[in-house]
Amino acid sequence: MIELLRKRRSIRKFQDKSIELEKIKILKEAALRAPTSRNIMPWEFIFVTDKNILKKLSEAKQHGSAFVAGAALAVVVCADTTKSDVWVEDCSIASIILQLTGLEMELGSCWVQIRNRKHNESESAEEYIQRLLGIPEHFAVESIIALGYPAEEKEPIPHSSLPLEKIHSERF
Ligand SMILES: Cc1cc2nc3c(=O)[nH]c(=O)nc-3n(C[C@H](O)[C@H](O)[C@H](O)COP(=O)(O)O)c2cc1C
């Protein structure tokens, strides 16, 4: 795991190459194996590979989502908020598990924040995606995880750049 984490970076440029069905199947399994509070599993995952829908998802926000148009796959992570009061944590864990499982299979990825973000002055990014994908109102949209074969290389963060002062021993 530490080797994966050492090379993990956000990838926003993707090759024009689809992801094999076997890999998509593994990503689905990984998402469903994410731990959740009290094992409630409030999340649901929408796997999108249709280019037209990817383009529309890329317009969810004015900043920070455009690259979804070039991804081979976007996984929209949402949750039934009536089932759990810690769905944010559950969705976040599933999101990072999707990213790390992708990385292990040579796929690059980047998280697109949807919760608490705007589509425009009159609509939230969440409402825009609910409307686009037919997600019920009581489901909140946490993130979009955009994945694909990388078309950019990023240097791993060197150990010497880690903010070691953020680690405390015994007391703050
Ligand atoms: C909760 C969260 C939300 C993020 N939202 C976005 C986003 O909306 N758009 C984007 O381009 N990157 C987004 N990112 C990626 C971060 O910008 C990126 O992880 C950070 O700059 C560190 O870079 P690295 O992942 O390459 O180490 C998000 C990451 C996290 C963890």
PDB file of C-alpha atoms and ligand atoms in Angstrom:
ATOM      1  CA  MET A   1       0.000   0.000   0.000  1.00  0.00           C
ATOM      2  CA  ILE A   2       2.745   2.508   0.856  1.00  0.00           C
ATOM      3  CA  GLU A   3       4.235   2.053  -2.636  1.00  0.00           C
ATOM      4  CA  LEU A   4       0.848   2.958  -4.159  1.00  0.00           C
ATOM      5  CA  LEU A   5       0.529   5.984  -1.896  1.00  0.00           C
ATOM      6  CA  ARG A   6       4.045   7.149  -2.774  1.00  0.00           C
ATOM      7  CA  LYS A   7       3.157   7.386  -6.445  1.00  0.00           C
ATOM      8  CA  ARG A   8      -0.441   8.599  -6.027  1.00  0.00           C
ATOM      9  CA  ARG A   9      -1.154  11.967  -7.656  1.00  0.00           C
ATOM     10  CA  SER A  10      -4.302  13.503  -9.102  1.00  0.00           C
ATOM     11  CA  ILE A  11      -4.468  12.849 -12.837  1.00  0.00           C
ATOM     12  CA  ARG A  12      -6.641  15.146 -14.938  1.00  0.00           C
ATOM     13  CA  LYS A  13      -5.439  14.309 -18.459  1.00  0.00           C
ATOM     14  CA  PHE A  14      -6.460  10.978 -19.905  1.00  0.00           C
ATOM     15  CA  GLN A  15      -5.686   8.925 -23.014  1.00  0.00           C
ATOM     16  CA  ASP A  16      -8.512   8.397 -25.480  1.00  0.00           C
ATOM     17  CA  LYS A  17      -8.723   4.753 -24.476  1.00  0.00           C
ATOM     18  CA  SER A  18     -11.562   2.916 -22.787  1.00  0.00           C
ATOM     19  CA  ILE A  19     -11.145   0.929 -19.582  1.00  0.00           C
ATOM     20  CA  GLU A  20     -11.453  -2.840 -19.941  1.00  0.00           C
ATOM     21  CA  LEU A  21     -14.711  -4.322 -18.619  1.00  0.00           C
ATOM     22  CA  GLU A  22     -12.748  -6.572 -16.255  1.00  0.00           C
ATOM     23  CA  LYS A  23     -11.191  -3.485 -14.618  1.00  0.00           C
ATOM     24  CA  ILE A  24     -14.567  -1.752 -14.379  1.00  0.00           C
ATOM     25  CA  LYS A  25     -15.907  -4.869 -12.699  1.00  0.00           C
ATOM     26  CA  ILE A  26     -13.080  -4.713 -10.145  1.00  0.00           C
ATOM     27  CA  LEU A  27     -13.787  -1.020  -9.480  1.00  0.00           C
ATOM     28  CA  LYS A  28     -17.441  -1.907  -8.796  1.00  0.00           C
ATOM     29  CA  GLU A  29     -16.405  -4.635  -6.394  1.00  0.00           C
ATOM     30  CA  ALA A  30     -13.957  -2.283  -4.649  1.00  0.00           C
ATOM     31  CA  ALA A  31     -16.650   0.371  -4.131  1.00  0.00           C
ATOM     32  CA  LEU A  32     -18.999  -2.177  -2.598  1.00  0.00           C
ATOM     33  CA  ARG A  33     -16.243  -3.429  -0.277  1.00  0.00           C
ATOM     34  CA  ALA A  34     -15.720   0.028   1.255  1.00  0.00           C
ATOM     35  CA  PRO A  35     -16.429   0.031   4.981  1.00  0.00           C
ATOM     36  CA  THR A  36     -19.415   2.060   6.216  1.00  0.00           C
ATOM     37  CA  SER A  37     -20.609   3.155   9.623  1.00  0.00           C
ATOM     38  CA  ARG A  38     -22.745   0.427  11.235  1.00  0.00           C
ATOM     39  CA  ASN A  39     -22.476  -1.364   7.885  1.00  0.00           C
ATOM     40  CA  ILE A  40     -25.455   0.673   6.636  1.00  0.00           C
ATOM     41  CA  MET A  41     -24.048   1.148   3.110  1.00  0.00           C
ATOM     42  CA  PRO A  42     -26.002   4.361   2.378  1.00  0.00           C
ATOM     43  CA  TRP A  43     -24.055   4.974  -0.859  1.00  0.00           C
ATOM     44  CA  GLU A  44     -24.898   4.187  -4.464  1.00  0.00           C
ATOM     45  CA  PHE A  45     -22.517   4.499  -7.425  1.00  0.00           C
ATOM     46  CA  ILE A  46     -23.362   5.587 -10.950  1.00  0.00           C
ATOM     47  CA  PHE A  47     -20.779   4.365 -13.463  1.00  0.00           C
ATOM     48  CA  VAL A  48     -20.783   6.604 -16.544  1.00  0.00           C
ATOM     49  CA  THR A  49     -18.831   5.863 -19.736  1.00  0.00           C
ATOM     50  CA  ASP A  50     -21.121   7.536 -22.283  1.00  0.00           C
ATOM     51  CA  LYS A  51     -19.136  10.420 -23.824  1.00  0.00           C
ATOM     52  CA  ASN A  52     -22.170  12.723 -24.017  1.00  0.00           C
ATOM     53  CA  ILE A  53     -22.968  12.241 -20.349  1.00  0.00           C
ATOM     54  CA  LEU A  54     -19.291  12.634 -19.388  1.00  0.00           C
ATOM     55  CA  LYS A  55     -19.333  15.978 -21.215  1.00  0.00           C
ATOM     56  CA  LYS A  56     -22.426  17.064 -19.298  1.00  0.00           C
ATOM     57  CA  LEU A  57     -20.897  15.925 -15.996  1.00  0.00           C
ATOM     58  CA  SER A  58     -17.812  18.007 -16.823  1.00  0.00           C
ATOM     59  CA  GLU A  59     -20.076  21.083 -16.726  1.00  0.00           C
ATOM     60  CA  ALA A  60     -21.259  20.369 -13.176  1.00  0.00           C
ATOM     61  CA  LYS A  61     -19.121  23.227 -11.823  1.00  0.00           C
ATOM     62  CA  GLN A  62     -17.610  26.359 -13.308  1.00  0.00           C
ATOM     63  CA  HIS A  63     -14.158  25.369 -12.046  1.00  0.00           C
ATOM     64  CA  GLY A  64     -12.503  22.047 -11.330  1.00  0.00           C
ATOM     65  CA  SER A  65     -14.667  19.630 -13.300  1.00  0.00           C
ATOM     66  CA  ALA A  66     -13.897  20.315 -16.997  1.00  0.00           C
ATOM     67  CA  PHE A  67     -11.430  17.402 -17.244  1.00  0.00           C
ATOM     68  CA  VAL A  68     -14.237  14.857 -16.657  1.00  0.00           C
ATOM     69  CA  ALA A  69     -15.047  15.259 -20.373  1.00  0.00           C
ATOM     70  CA  GLY A  70     -11.773  13.509 -21.245  1.00  0.00           C
ATOM     71  CA  ALA A  71     -12.120  10.655 -18.743  1.00  0.00           C
ATOM     72  CA  ALA A  72     -12.973   7.120 -19.809  1.00  0.00           C
ATOM     73  CA  LEU A  73     -15.122   6.594 -16.738  1.00  0.00           C
ATOM     74  CA  ALA A  74     -16.761   8.785 -14.127  1.00  0.00           C
ATOM     75  CA  VAL A  75     -18.159   7.284 -10.967  1.00  0.00           C
ATOM     76  CA  VAL A  76     -20.757   9.514  -9.329  1.00  0.00           C
ATOM     77  CA  VAL A  77     -20.792   8.763  -5.608  1.00  0.00           C
ATOM     78  CA  CYS A  78     -24.090   9.576  -3.912  1.00  0.00           C
ATOM     79  CA  ALA A  79     -25.894   8.461  -0.770  1.00  0.00           C
ATOM     80  CA  ASP A  80     -29.329   8.134   0.771  1.00  0.00           C
ATOM     81  CA  THR A  81     -29.092  10.754   3.509  1.00  0.00           C
ATOM     82  CA  THR A  82     -32.117   9.314   5.337  1.00  0.00           C
ATOM     83  CA  LYS A  83     -30.194   6.115   6.076  1.00  0.00           C
ATOM     84  CA  SER A  84     -27.132   7.464   7.835  1.00  0.00           C
ATOM     85  CA  ASP A  85     -25.916  10.688   9.445  1.00  0.00           C
ATOM     86  CA  VAL A  86     -22.327   9.914   8.450  1.00  0.00           C
ATOM     87  CA  TRP A  87     -22.876   9.357   4.741  1.00  0.00           C
ATOM     88  CA  VAL A  88     -20.196  11.976   3.978  1.00  0.00           C
ATOM     89  CA  GLU A  89     -17.559   9.808   5.629  1.00  0.00           C
ATOM     90  CA  ASP A  90     -18.911   6.660   3.979  1.00  0.00           C
ATOM     91  CA  CYS A  91     -18.892   8.276   0.533  1.00  0.00           C
ATOM     92  CA  SER A  92     -15.402   9.721   1.067  1.00  0.00           C
ATOM     93  CA  ILE A  93     -13.972   6.345   2.005  1.00  0.00           C
ATOM     94  CA  ALA A  94     -15.571   4.710  -1.048  1.00  0.00           C
ATOM     95  CA  SER A  95     -14.252   7.524  -3.255  1.00  0.00           C
ATOM     96  CA  ILE A  96     -10.632   7.094  -2.189  1.00  0.00           C
ATOM     97  CA  ILE A  97     -10.936   3.316  -2.416  1.00  0.00           C
ATOM     98  CA  LEU A  98     -12.055   3.749  -6.034  1.00  0.00           C
ATOM     99  CA  GLN A  99      -9.044   5.972  -6.696  1.00  0.00           C
ATOM    100  CA  LEU A 100      -6.508   3.620  -5.097  1.00  0.00           C
ATOM    101  CA  THR A 101      -7.996   0.515  -6.739  1.00  0.00           C
ATOM    102  CA  GLY A 102      -7.774   2.330 -10.069  1.00  0.00           C
ATOM    103  CA  LEU A 103      -4.168   3.284  -9.420  1.00  0.00           C
ATOM    104  CA  GLU A 104      -3.246  -0.328  -8.713  1.00  0.00           C
ATOM    105  CA  MET A 105      -4.603  -1.154 -12.207  1.00  0.00           C
ATOM    106  CA  GLU A 106      -2.567   1.641 -13.883  1.00  0.00           C
ATOM    107  CA  LEU A 107      -5.539   4.021 -14.015  1.00  0.00           C
ATOM    108  CA  GLY A 108      -5.143   7.688 -13.172  1.00  0.00           C
ATOM    109  CA  SER A 109      -7.942   9.522 -11.403  1.00  0.00           C
ATOM    110  CA  CYS A 110      -9.063  12.725  -9.796  1.00  0.00           C
ATOM    111  CA  TRP A 111     -11.788  13.570  -7.284  1.00  0.00           C
ATOM    112  CA  VAL A 112     -14.311  16.231  -8.267  1.00  0.00           C
ATOM    113  CA  GLN A 113     -15.983  17.785  -5.244  1.00  0.00           C
ATOM    114  CA  ILE A 114     -19.752  18.091  -5.659  1.00  0.00           C
ATOM    115  CA  ARG A 115     -21.137  18.431  -2.131  1.00  0.00           C
ATOM    116  CA  ASN A 116     -21.358  22.136  -1.129  1.00  0.00           C
ATOM    117  CA  ARG A 117     -20.401  23.305  -4.618  1.00  0.00           C
ATOM    118  CA  LYS A 118     -22.377  25.422  -7.115  1.00  0.00           C
ATOM    119  CA  HIS A 119     -23.280  24.728 -10.725  1.00  0.00           C
ATOM    120  CA  ASN A 120     -24.247  28.375 -11.193  1.00  0.00           C
ATOM    121  CA  GLU A 121     -25.936  31.162  -9.212  1.00  0.00           C
ATOM    122  CA  SER A 122     -29.301  29.415  -9.117  1.00  0.00           C
ATOM    123  CA  GLU A 123     -28.430  25.708  -8.936  1.00  0.00           C
ATOM    124  CA  SER A 124     -26.043  23.617  -6.864  1.00  0.00           C
ATOM    125  CA  ALA A 125     -23.705  21.137  -8.540  1.00  0.00           C
ATOM    126  CA  GLU A 126     -25.639  18.436  -6.703  1.00  0.00           C
ATOM    127  CA  GLU A 127     -29.016  19.559  -8.135  1.00  0.00           C
ATOM    128  CA  TYR A 128     -27.509  19.727 -11.621  1.00  0.00           C
ATOM    129  CA  ILE A 129     -26.273  16.124 -11.351  1.00  0.00           C
ATOM    130  CA  GLN A 130     -29.512  14.901  -9.751  1.00  0.00           C
ATOM    131  CA  ARG A 131     -31.402  16.369 -12.721  1.00  0.00           C
ATOM    132  CA  LEU A 132     -28.914  15.001 -15.272  1.00  0.00           C
ATOM    133  CA  LEU A 133     -28.831  11.436 -13.940  1.00  0.00           C
ATOM    134  CA  GLY A 134     -32.290  11.078 -12.376  1.00  0.00           C
ATOM    135  CA  ILE A 135     -30.986  10.838  -8.812  1.00  0.00           C
ATOM    136  CA  PRO A 136     -33.783  11.092  -6.194  1.00  0.00           C
ATOM    137  CA  GLU A 137     -33.889  14.263  -4.069  1.00  0.00           C
ATOM    138  CA  HIS A 138     -33.095  12.502  -0.796  1.00  0.00           C
ATOM    139  CA  PHE A 139     -29.806  11.286  -2.264  1.00  0.00           C
ATOM    140  CA  ALA A 140     -26.881  13.655  -1.776  1.00  0.00           C
ATOM    141  CA  VAL A 141     -24.060  13.734  -4.305  1.00  0.00           C
ATOM    142  CA  GLU A 142     -20.638  13.692  -2.690  1.00  0.00           C
ATOM    143  CA  SER A 143     -18.148  13.402  -5.540  1.00  0.00           C
ATOM    144  CA  ILE A 144     -17.371  12.377  -9.058  1.00  0.00           C
ATOM    145  CA  ILE A 145     -14.305  10.163  -9.409  1.00  0.00           C
ATOM    146  CA  ALA A 146     -12.946  10.584 -12.942  1.00  0.00           C
ATOM    147  CA  LEU A 147     -10.737   7.729 -14.146  1.00  0.00           C
ATOM    148  CA  GLY A 148      -8.798   6.752 -17.238  1.00  0.00           C
ATOM    149  CA  TYR A 149      -5.394   5.793 -18.570  1.00  0.00           C
ATOM    150  CA  PRO A 150      -3.108   8.726 -17.729  1.00  0.00           C
ATOM    151  CA  ALA A 151      -1.948  11.139 -20.411  1.00  0.00           C
ATOM    152  CA  GLU A 152       0.217  13.079 -17.965  1.00  0.00           C
ATOM    153  CA  GLU A 153       3.015  12.050 -15.642  1.00  0.00           C
ATOM    154  CA  LYS A 154       3.401  13.580 -12.234  1.00  0.00           C
ATOM    155  CA  GLU A 155       6.394  13.264  -9.956  1.00  0.00           C
ATOM    156  CA  PRO A 156       5.769  11.542  -6.647  1.00  0.00           C
ATOM    157  CA  ILE A 157       5.887  13.932  -3.670  1.00  0.00           C
ATOM    158  CA  PRO A 158       9.343  13.437  -2.104  1.00  0.00           C
ATOM    159  CA  HIS A 159       9.461  12.311   1.496  1.00  0.00           C
ATOM    160  CA  SER A 160      11.352  15.519   2.362  1.00  0.00           C
ATOM    161  CA  SER A 161       8.290  17.595   1.342  1.00  0.00           C
ATOM    162  CA  LEU A 162       5.870  15.867   3.691  1.00  0.00           C
ATOM    163  CA  PRO A 163       4.516  18.193   6.421  1.00  0.00           C
ATOM    164  CA  LEU A 164       5.945  16.140   9.265  1.00  0.00           C
ATOM    165  CA  GLU A 165       4.968  18.860  11.771  1.00  0.00           C
ATOM    166  CA  LYS A 166       1.359  17.708  11.366  1.00  0.00           C
ATOM    167  CA  ILE A 167       2.151  14.468  13.140  1.00  0.00           C
ATOM    168  CA  HIS A 168       2.048  14.726  16.934  1.00  0.00           C
ATOM    169  CA  SER A 169       3.095  12.259  19.571  1.00  0.00           C
ATOM    170  CA  GLU A 170       0.946  11.615  22.621  1.00  0.00           C
ATOM    171  CA  ARG A 171      -0.404  15.259  22.770  1.00  0.00           C
ATOM    172  CA  PHE A 172      -1.249  17.946  20.186  1.00  0.00           C
TER     173      PHE A 172
HETATM  174  C1  LIG B   1     -12.113  16.170  -1.043  1.00  0.00           C
HETATM  175  C2  LIG B   1     -11.360  16.504  -2.317  1.00  0.00           C
HETATM  176  C3  LIG B   1     -11.966  17.311  -3.269  1.00  0.00           C
HETATM  177  C4  LIG B   1     -11.284  17.611  -4.449  1.00  0.00           C
HETATM  178  N1  LIG B   1     -11.945  18.323  -5.416  1.00  0.00           N
HETATM  179  C5  LIG B   1     -11.338  18.553  -6.596  1.00  0.00           C
HETATM  180  C6  LIG B   1     -12.047  19.200  -7.638  1.00  0.00           C
HETATM  181  O1  LIG B   1     -13.230  19.536  -7.531  1.00  0.00           O
HETATM  182  N2  LIG B   1     -11.388  19.420  -8.799  1.00  0.00           N
HETATM  183  C7  LIG B   1     -10.075  19.046  -8.981  1.00  0.00           C
HETATM  184  O2  LIG B   1      -9.538  19.283 -10.066  1.00  0.00           O
HETATM  185  N3  LIG B   1      -9.382  18.411  -8.001  1.00  0.00           N
HETATM  186  C8  LIG B   1      -9.980  18.142  -6.828  1.00  0.00           C
HETATM  187  N4  LIG B   1      -9.316  17.453  -5.848  1.00  0.00           N
HETATM  188  C9  LIG B   1      -7.912  17.039  -6.048  1.00  0.00           C
HETATM  189  C10 LIG B   1      -6.974  17.904  -5.189  1.00  0.00           C
HETATM  190  O3  LIG B   1      -6.873  19.179  -5.779  1.00  0.00           O
HETATM  191  C11 LIG B   1      -5.604  17.201  -5.100  1.00  0.00           C
HETATM  192  O4  LIG B   1      -5.764  15.960  -4.456  1.00  0.00           O
HETATM  193  C12 LIG B   1      -4.593  18.050  -4.307  1.00  0.00           C
HETATM  194  O5  LIG B   1      -4.301  19.246  -4.987  1.00  0.00           O
HETATM  195  C13 LIG B   1      -3.272  17.304  -4.078  1.00  0.00           C
HETATM  196  O6  LIG B   1      -2.711  16.894  -5.319  1.00  0.00           O
HETATM  197  P1  LIG B   1      -2.361  15.352  -5.568  1.00  0.00           P
HETATM  198  O7  LIG B   1      -3.666  14.585  -5.455  1.00  0.00           O
HETATM  199  O8  LIG B   1      -1.769  15.285  -6.943  1.00  0.00           O
HETATM  200  O9  LIG B   1      -1.384  14.913  -4.493  1.00  0.00           O
HETATM  201  C14 LIG B   1      -9.976  17.126  -4.679  1.00  0.00           C
HETATM  202  C15 LIG B   1      -9.379  16.296  -3.705  1.00  0.00           C
HETATM  203  C16 LIG B   1     -10.067  15.977  -2.557  1.00  0.00           C
HETATM  204  C17 LIG B   1      -9.434  15.039  -1.570  1.00  0.00           C
END
